[in-house]
PDB file of C-alpha atoms and ligand atoms in Angstrom:
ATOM      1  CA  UNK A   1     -13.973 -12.313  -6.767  1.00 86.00           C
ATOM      2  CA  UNK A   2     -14.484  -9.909  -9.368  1.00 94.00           C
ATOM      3  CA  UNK A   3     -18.292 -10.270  -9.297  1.00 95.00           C
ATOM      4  CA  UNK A   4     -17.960  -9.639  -4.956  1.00 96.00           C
ATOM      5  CA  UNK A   5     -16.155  -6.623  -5.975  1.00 97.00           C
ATOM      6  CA  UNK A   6     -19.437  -5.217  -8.313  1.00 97.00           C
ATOM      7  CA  UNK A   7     -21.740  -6.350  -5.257  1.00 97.00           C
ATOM      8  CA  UNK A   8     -19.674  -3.444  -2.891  1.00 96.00           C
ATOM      9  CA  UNK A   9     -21.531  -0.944  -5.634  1.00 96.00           C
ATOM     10  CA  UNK A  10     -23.282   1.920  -3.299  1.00 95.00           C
ATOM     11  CA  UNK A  11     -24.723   5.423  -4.338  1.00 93.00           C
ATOM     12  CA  UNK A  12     -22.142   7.679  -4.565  1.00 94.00           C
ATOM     13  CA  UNK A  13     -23.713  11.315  -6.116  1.00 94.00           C
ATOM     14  CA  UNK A  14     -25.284  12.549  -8.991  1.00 93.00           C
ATOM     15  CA  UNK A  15     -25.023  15.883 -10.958  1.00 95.00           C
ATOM     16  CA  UNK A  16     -26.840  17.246 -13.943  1.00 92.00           C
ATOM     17  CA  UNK A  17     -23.453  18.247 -15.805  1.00 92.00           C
ATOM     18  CA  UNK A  18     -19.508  17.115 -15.657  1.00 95.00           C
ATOM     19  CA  UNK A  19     -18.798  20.264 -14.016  1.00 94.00           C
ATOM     20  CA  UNK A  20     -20.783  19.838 -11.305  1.00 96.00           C
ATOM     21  CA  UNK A  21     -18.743  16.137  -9.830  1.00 96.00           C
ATOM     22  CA  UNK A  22     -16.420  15.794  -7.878  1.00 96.00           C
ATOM     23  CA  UNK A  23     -13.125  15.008  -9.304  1.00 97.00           C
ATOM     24  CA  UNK A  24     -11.726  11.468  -8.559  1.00 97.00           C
ATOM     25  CA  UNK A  25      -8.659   9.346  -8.854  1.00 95.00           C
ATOM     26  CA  UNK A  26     -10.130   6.128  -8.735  1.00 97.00           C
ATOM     27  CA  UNK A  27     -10.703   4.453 -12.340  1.00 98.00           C
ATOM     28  CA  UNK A  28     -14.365   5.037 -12.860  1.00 98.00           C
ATOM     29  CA  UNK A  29     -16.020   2.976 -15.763  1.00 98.00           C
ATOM     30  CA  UNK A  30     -19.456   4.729 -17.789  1.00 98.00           C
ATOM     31  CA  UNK A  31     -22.408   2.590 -18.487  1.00 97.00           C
ATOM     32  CA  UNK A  32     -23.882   4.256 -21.284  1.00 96.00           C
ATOM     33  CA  UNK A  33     -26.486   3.014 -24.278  1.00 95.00           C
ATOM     34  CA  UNK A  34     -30.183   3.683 -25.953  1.00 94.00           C
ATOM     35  CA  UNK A  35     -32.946   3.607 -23.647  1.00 90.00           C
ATOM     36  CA  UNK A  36     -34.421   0.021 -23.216  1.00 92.00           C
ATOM     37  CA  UNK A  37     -31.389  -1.572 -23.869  1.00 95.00           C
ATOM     38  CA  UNK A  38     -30.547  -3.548 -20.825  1.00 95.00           C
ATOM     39  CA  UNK A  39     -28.719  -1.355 -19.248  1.00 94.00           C
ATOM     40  CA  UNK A  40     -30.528  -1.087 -15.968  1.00 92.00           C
ATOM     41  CA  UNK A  41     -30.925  -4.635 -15.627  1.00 94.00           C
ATOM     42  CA  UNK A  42     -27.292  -5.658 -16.443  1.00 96.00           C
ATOM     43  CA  UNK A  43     -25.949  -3.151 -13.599  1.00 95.00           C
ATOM     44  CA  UNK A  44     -28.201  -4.662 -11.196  1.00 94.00           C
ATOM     45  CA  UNK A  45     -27.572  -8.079 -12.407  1.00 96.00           C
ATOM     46  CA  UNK A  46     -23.293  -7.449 -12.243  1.00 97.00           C
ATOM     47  CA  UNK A  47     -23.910  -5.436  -8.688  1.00 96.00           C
ATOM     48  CA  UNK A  48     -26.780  -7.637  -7.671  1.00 94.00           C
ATOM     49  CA  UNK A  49     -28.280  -4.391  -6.252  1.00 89.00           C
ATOM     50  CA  UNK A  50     -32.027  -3.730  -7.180  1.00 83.00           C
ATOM     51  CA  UNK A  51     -31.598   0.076  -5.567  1.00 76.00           C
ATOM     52  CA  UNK A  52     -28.942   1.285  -7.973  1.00 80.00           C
ATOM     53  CA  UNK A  53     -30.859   1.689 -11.265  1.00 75.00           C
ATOM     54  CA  UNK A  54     -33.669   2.413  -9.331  1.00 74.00           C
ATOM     55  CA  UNK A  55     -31.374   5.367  -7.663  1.00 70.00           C
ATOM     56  CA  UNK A  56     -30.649   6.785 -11.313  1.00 72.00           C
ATOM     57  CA  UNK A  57     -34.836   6.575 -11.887  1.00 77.00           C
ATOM     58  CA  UNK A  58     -35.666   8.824  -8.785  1.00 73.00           C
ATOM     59  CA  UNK A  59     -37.400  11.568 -10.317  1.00 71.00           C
ATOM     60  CA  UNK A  60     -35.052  14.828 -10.659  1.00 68.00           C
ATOM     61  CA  UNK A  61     -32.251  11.946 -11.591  1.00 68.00           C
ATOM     62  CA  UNK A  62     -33.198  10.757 -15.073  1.00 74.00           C
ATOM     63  CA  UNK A  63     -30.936  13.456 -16.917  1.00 84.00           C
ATOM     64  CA  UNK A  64     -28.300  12.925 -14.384  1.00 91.00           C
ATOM     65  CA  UNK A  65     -24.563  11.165 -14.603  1.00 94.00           C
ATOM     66  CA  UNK A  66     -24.961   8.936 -11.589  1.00 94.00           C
ATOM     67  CA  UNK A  67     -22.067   7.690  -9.962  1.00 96.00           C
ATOM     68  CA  UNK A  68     -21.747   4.454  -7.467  1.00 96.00           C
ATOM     69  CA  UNK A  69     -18.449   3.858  -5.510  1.00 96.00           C
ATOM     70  CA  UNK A  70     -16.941   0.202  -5.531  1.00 97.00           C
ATOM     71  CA  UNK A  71     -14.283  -1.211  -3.303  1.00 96.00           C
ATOM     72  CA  UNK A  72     -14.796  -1.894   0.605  1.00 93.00           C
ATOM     73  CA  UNK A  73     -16.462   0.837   2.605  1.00 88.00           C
ATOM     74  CA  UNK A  74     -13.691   3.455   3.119  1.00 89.00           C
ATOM     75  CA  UNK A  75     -11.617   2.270   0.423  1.00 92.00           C
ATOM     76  CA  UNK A  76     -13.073   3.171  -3.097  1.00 96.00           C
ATOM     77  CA  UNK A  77     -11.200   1.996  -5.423  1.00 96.00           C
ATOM     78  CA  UNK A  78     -13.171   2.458  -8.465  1.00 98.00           C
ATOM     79  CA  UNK A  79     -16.796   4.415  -9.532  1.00 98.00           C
ATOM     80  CA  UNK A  80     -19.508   3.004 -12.059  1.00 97.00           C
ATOM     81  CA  UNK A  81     -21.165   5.719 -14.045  1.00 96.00           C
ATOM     82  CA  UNK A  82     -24.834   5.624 -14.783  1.00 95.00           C
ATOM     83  CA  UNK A  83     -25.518   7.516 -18.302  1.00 94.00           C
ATOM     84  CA  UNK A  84     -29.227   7.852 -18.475  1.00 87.00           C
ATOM     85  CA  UNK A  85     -30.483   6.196 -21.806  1.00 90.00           C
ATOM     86  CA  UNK A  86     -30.460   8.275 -24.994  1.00 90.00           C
ATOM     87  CA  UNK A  87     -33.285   7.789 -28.193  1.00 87.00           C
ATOM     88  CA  UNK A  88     -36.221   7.430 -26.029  1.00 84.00           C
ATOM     89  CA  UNK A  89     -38.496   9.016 -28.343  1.00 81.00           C
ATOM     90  CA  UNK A  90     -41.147  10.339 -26.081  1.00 84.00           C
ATOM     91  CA  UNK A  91     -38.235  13.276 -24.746  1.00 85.00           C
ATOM     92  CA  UNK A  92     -38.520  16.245 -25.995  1.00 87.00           C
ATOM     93  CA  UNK A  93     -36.231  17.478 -29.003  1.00 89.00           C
ATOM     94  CA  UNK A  94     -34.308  20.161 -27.078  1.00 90.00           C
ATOM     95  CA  UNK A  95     -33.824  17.913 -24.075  1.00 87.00           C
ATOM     96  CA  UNK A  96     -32.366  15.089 -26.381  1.00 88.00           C
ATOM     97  CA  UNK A  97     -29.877  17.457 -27.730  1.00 90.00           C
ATOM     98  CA  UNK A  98     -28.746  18.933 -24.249  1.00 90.00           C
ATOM     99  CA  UNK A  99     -28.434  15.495 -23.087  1.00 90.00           C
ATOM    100  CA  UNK A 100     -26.279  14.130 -25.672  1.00 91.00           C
ATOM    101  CA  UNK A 101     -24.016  17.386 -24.858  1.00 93.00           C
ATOM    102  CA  UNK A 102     -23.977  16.425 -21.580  1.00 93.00           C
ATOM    103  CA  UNK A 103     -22.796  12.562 -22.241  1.00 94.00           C
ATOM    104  CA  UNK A 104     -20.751  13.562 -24.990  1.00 95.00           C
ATOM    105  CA  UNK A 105     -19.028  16.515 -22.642  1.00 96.00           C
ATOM    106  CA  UNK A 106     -18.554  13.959 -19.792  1.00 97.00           C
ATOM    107  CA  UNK A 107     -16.999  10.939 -21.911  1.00 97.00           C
ATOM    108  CA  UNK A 108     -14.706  13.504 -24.249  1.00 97.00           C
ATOM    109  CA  UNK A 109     -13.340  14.871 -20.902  1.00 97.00           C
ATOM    110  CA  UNK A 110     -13.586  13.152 -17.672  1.00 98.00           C
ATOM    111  CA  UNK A 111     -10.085  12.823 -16.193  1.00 97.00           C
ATOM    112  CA  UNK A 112     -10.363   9.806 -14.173  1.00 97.00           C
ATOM    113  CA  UNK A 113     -12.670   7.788 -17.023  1.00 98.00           C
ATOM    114  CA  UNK A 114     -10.737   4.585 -17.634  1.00 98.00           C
ATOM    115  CA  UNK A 115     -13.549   2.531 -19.319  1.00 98.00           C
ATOM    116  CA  UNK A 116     -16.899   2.855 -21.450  1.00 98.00           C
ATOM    117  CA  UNK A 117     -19.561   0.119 -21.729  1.00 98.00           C
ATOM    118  CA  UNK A 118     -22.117   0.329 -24.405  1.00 98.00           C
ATOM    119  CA  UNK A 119     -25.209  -2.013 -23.562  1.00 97.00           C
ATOM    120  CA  UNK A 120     -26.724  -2.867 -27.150  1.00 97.00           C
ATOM    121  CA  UNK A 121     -29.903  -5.205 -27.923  1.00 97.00           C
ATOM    122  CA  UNK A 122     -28.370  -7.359 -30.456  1.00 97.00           C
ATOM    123  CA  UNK A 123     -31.726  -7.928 -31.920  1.00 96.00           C
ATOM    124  CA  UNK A 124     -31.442  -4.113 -33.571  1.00 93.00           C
ATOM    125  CA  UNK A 125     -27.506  -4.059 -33.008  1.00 90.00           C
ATOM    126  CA  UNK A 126     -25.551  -0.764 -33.439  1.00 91.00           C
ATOM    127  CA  UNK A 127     -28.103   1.722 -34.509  1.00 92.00           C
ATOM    128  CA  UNK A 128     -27.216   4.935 -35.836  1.00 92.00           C
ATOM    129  CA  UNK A 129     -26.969   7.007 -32.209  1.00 92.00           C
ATOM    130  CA  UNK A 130     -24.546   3.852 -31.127  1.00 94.00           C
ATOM    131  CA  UNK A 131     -22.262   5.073 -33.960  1.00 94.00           C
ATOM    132  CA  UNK A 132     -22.079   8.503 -33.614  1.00 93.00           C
ATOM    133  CA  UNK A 133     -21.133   8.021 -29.625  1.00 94.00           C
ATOM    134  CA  UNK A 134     -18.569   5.598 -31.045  1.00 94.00           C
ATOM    135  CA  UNK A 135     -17.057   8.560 -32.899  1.00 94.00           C
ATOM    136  CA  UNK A 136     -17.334  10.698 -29.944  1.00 95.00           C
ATOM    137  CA  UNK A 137     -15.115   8.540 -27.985  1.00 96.00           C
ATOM    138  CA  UNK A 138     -13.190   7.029 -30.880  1.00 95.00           C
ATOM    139  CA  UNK A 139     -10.048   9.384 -29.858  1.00 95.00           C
ATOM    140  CA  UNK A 140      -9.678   8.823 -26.447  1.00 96.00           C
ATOM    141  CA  UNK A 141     -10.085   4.661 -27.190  1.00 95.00           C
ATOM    142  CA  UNK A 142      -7.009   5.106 -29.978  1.00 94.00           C
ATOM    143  CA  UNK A 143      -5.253   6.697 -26.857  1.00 95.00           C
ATOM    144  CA  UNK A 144      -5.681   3.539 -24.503  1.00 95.00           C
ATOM    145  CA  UNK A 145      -9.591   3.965 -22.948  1.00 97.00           C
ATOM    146  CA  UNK A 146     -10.955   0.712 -22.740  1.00 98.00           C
ATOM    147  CA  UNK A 147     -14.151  -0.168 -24.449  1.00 97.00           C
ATOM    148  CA  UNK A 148     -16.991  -2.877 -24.192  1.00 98.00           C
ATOM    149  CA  UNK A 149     -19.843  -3.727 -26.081  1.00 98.00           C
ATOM    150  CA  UNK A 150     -22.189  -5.973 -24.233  1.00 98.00           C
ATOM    151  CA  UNK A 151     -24.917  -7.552 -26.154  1.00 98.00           C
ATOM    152  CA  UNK A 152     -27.981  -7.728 -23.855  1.00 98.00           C
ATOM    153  CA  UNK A 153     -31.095 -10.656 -23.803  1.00 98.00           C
ATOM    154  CA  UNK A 154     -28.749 -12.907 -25.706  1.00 98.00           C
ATOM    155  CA  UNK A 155     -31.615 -15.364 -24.339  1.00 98.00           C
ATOM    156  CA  UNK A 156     -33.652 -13.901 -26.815  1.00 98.00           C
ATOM    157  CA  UNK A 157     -31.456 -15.025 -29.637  1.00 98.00           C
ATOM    158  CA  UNK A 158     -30.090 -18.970 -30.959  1.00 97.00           C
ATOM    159  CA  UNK A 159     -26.624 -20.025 -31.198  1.00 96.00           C
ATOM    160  CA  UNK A 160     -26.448 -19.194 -34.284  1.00 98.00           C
ATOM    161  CA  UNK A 161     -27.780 -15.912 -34.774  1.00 97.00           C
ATOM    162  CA  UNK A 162     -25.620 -14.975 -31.121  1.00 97.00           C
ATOM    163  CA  UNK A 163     -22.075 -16.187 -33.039  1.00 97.00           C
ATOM    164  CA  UNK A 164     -22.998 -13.896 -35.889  1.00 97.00           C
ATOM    165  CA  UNK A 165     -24.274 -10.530 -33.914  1.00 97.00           C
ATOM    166  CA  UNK A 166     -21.203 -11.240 -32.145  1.00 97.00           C
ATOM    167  CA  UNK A 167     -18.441 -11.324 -35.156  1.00 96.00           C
ATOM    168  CA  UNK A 168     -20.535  -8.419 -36.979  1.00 96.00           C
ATOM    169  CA  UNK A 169     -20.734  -6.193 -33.778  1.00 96.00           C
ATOM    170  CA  UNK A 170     -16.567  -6.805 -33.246  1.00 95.00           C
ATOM    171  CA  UNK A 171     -15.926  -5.441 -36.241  1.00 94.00           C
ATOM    172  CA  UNK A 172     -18.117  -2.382 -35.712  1.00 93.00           C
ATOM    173  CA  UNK A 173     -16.338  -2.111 -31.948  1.00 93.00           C
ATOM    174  CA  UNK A 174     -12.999  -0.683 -33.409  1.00 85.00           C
ATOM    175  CA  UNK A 175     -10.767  -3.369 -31.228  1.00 87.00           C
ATOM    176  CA  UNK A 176     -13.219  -3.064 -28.109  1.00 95.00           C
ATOM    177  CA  UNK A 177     -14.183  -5.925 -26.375  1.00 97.00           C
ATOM    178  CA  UNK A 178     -17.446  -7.743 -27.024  1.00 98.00           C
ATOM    179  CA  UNK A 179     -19.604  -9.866 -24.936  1.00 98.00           C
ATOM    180  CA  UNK A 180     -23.039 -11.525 -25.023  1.00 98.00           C
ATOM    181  CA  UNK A 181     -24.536 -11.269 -21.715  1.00 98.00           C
ATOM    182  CA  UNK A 182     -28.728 -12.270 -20.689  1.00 98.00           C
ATOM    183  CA  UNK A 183     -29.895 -11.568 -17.489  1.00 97.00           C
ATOM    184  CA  UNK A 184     -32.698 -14.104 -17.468  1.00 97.00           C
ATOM    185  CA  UNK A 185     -30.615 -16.881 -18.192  1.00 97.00           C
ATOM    186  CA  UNK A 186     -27.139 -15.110 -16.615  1.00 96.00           C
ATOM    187  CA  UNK A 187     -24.637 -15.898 -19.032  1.00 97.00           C
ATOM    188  CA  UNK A 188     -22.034 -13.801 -19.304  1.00 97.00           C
ATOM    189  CA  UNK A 189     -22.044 -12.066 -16.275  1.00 98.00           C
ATOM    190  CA  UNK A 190     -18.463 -13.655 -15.126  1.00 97.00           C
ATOM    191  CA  UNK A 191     -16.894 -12.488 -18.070  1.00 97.00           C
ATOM    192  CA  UNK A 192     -17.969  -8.704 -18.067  1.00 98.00           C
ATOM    193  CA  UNK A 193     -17.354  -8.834 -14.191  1.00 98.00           C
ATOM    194  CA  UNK A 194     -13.614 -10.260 -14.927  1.00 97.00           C
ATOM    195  CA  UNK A 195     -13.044  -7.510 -17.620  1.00 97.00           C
ATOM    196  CA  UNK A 196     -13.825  -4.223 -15.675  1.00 98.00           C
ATOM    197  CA  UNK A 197     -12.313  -5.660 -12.299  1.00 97.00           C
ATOM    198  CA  UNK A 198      -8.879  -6.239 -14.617  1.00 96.00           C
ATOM    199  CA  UNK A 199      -9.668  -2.504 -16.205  1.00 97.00           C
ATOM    200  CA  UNK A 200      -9.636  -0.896 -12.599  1.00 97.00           C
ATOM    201  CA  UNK A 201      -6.673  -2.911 -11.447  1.00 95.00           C
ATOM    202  CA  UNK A 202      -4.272  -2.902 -13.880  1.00 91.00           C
ATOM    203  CA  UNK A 203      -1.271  -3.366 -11.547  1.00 85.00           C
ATOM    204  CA  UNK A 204      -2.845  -5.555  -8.821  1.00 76.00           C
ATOM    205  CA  UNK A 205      -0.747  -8.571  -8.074  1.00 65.00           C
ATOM    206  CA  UNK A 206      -2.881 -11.944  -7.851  1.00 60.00           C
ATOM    207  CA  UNK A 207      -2.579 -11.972  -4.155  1.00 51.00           C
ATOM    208  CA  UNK A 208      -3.762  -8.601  -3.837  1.00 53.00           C
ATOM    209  CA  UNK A 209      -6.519  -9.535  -5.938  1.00 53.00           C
ATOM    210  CA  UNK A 210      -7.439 -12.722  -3.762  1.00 54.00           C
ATOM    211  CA  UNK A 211      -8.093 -11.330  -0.287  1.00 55.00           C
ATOM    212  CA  UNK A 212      -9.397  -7.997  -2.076  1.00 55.00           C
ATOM    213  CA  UNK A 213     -12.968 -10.505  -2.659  1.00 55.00           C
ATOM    214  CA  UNK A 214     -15.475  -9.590   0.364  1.00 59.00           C
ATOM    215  CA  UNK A 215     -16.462 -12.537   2.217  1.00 54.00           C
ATOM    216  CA  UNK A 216     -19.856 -13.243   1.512  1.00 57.00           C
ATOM    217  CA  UNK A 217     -18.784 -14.208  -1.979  1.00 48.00           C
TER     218      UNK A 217
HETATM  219  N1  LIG B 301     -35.227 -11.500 -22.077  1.00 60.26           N
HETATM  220  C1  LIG B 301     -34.500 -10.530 -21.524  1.00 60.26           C
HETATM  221  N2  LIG B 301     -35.044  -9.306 -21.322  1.00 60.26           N
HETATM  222  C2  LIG B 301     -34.264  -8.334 -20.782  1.00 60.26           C
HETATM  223  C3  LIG B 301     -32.907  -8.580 -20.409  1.00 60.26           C
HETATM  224  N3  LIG B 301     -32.393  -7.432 -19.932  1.00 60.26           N
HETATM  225  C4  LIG B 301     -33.380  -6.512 -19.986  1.00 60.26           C
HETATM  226  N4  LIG B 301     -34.506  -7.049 -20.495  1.00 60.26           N
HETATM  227  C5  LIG B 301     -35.811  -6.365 -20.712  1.00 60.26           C
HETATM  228  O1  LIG B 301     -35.637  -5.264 -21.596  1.00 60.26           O
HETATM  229  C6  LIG B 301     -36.428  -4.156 -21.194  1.00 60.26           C
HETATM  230  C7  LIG B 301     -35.541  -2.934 -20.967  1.00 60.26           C
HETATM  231  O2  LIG B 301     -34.665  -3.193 -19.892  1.00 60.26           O
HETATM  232  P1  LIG B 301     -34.012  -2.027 -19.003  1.00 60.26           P
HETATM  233  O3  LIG B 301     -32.982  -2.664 -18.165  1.00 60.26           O
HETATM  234  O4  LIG B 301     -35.061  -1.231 -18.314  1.00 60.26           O
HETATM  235  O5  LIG B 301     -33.357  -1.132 -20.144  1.00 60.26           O
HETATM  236  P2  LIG B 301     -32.694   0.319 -20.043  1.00 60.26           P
HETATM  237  O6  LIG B 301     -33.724   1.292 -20.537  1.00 60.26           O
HETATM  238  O7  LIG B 301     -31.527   0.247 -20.973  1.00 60.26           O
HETATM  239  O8  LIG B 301     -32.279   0.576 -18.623  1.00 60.26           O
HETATM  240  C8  LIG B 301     -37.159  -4.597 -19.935  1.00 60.26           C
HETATM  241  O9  LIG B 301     -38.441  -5.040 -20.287  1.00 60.26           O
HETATM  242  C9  LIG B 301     -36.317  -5.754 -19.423  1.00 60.26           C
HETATM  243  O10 LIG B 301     -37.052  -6.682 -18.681  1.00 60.26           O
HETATM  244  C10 LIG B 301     -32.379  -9.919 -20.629  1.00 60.26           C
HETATM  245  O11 LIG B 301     -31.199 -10.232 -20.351  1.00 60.26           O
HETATM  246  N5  LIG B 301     -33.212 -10.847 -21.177  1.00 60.26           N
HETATM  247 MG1  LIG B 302     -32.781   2.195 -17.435  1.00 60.26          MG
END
């Protein structure tokens, strides 16, 4: 059910700065993460939606917060930020900075942000621009913001090695939430969908939550 919920993900708007979105009530939960990570591929993978990530690429969009609504049409009930990929070397300097003012701006101060998801290739874990946004948003987790660290292409990786990325990464996370997910070989997907649909709901009842799945599911 929680996975039919991520499938309802449409294009909501886009906007080159905080100030310039609309403000929301609906929990809304921010994708964010180095470029090449995964992270395009795991939010088509959890929305099962080719056109999303591909909506964040349209040129003009790349240095854009990109929201998508969830919930049934007419009844949003939550939003899924698209952060556009930070360390891709190629950018120039002074757009890298103004960027990473942007995202920083956004996740220090967005109202109606309830959760953060950092996509990190496990094969270079936390690198050093994964820390400092972990510092950015350290406060607001300490106040109750949920957090999730989802290690992407844990195909590429062997048992072992995916235990231990996973134990050193939680203790990196600050008490977020960890997960291993691959897209190839879709493991993991369940358990990140389960997570945000229980971060947006907090106070649905179980029944609620049953006929709340669309029907194709
Ligand atoms: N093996 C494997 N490759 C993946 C997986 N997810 C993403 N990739 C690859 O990693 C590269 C970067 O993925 P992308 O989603 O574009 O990263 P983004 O820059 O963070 O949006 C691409 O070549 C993907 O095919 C996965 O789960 N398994
Ligand atoms: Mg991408």
């Amino acid at each position: 059910m929680a996975l039919g919920w991520l499938h309802t993900a449409r294009f909501l708007t886009t906007a080159p700065q905080l100030h310039f979105l609309p403000e929301l009530d609906v929990p809304e939960i921010a994708f964010v993460g180095r470029s090449n990570a995964g992270k395009s591929t795991c939010i088509n993978t959890l929305t099962q939606q080719k056109q999303l990530a591909f909506a964040s690429k349209k040129p003009g969009r790349t240095q854009h917060i990109n929201l998508f609504a969830l919930g049934k049409q007419g009844g949003t009930d939550a939003v899924l930020t698209d952060l556009p990929g930070y360390g891709y070397a190629a950018v120039p300097k002074q757009d890298k900075i103004r960027w990473q003012q942007v995202m920083a701006n956004y996740l220090v101060t967005r109202q109606n942000l309830k959760a953060i998801v950092l996509m990190c290739d496990p094969r270079h874990g936390m690198t050093e621009l994964d820390e400092i946004l972990l510092d950015v948003i350290r406060p607001r987790v300490e106040e109750g913001l949920k957090f999730l660290v989802i290690l992407t292409k844990a195909d590429k990786l062997t048992r072992t090695e995916g235990a231990k990325v996973l134990s050193i990464t939680k203790l990196q996370a600050g008490g977020g939430e960890v997960r291993l997910f691959s897209a190839t070989k879709r493991t993991g997907i369940d358990e990140v969908a389960t997570l945000l649909w229980d971060w947006a709901h907090p106070d649905a009842p179980l029944a609620e939550v049953a006929t709340a799945a669309p029907a194709d599911t």
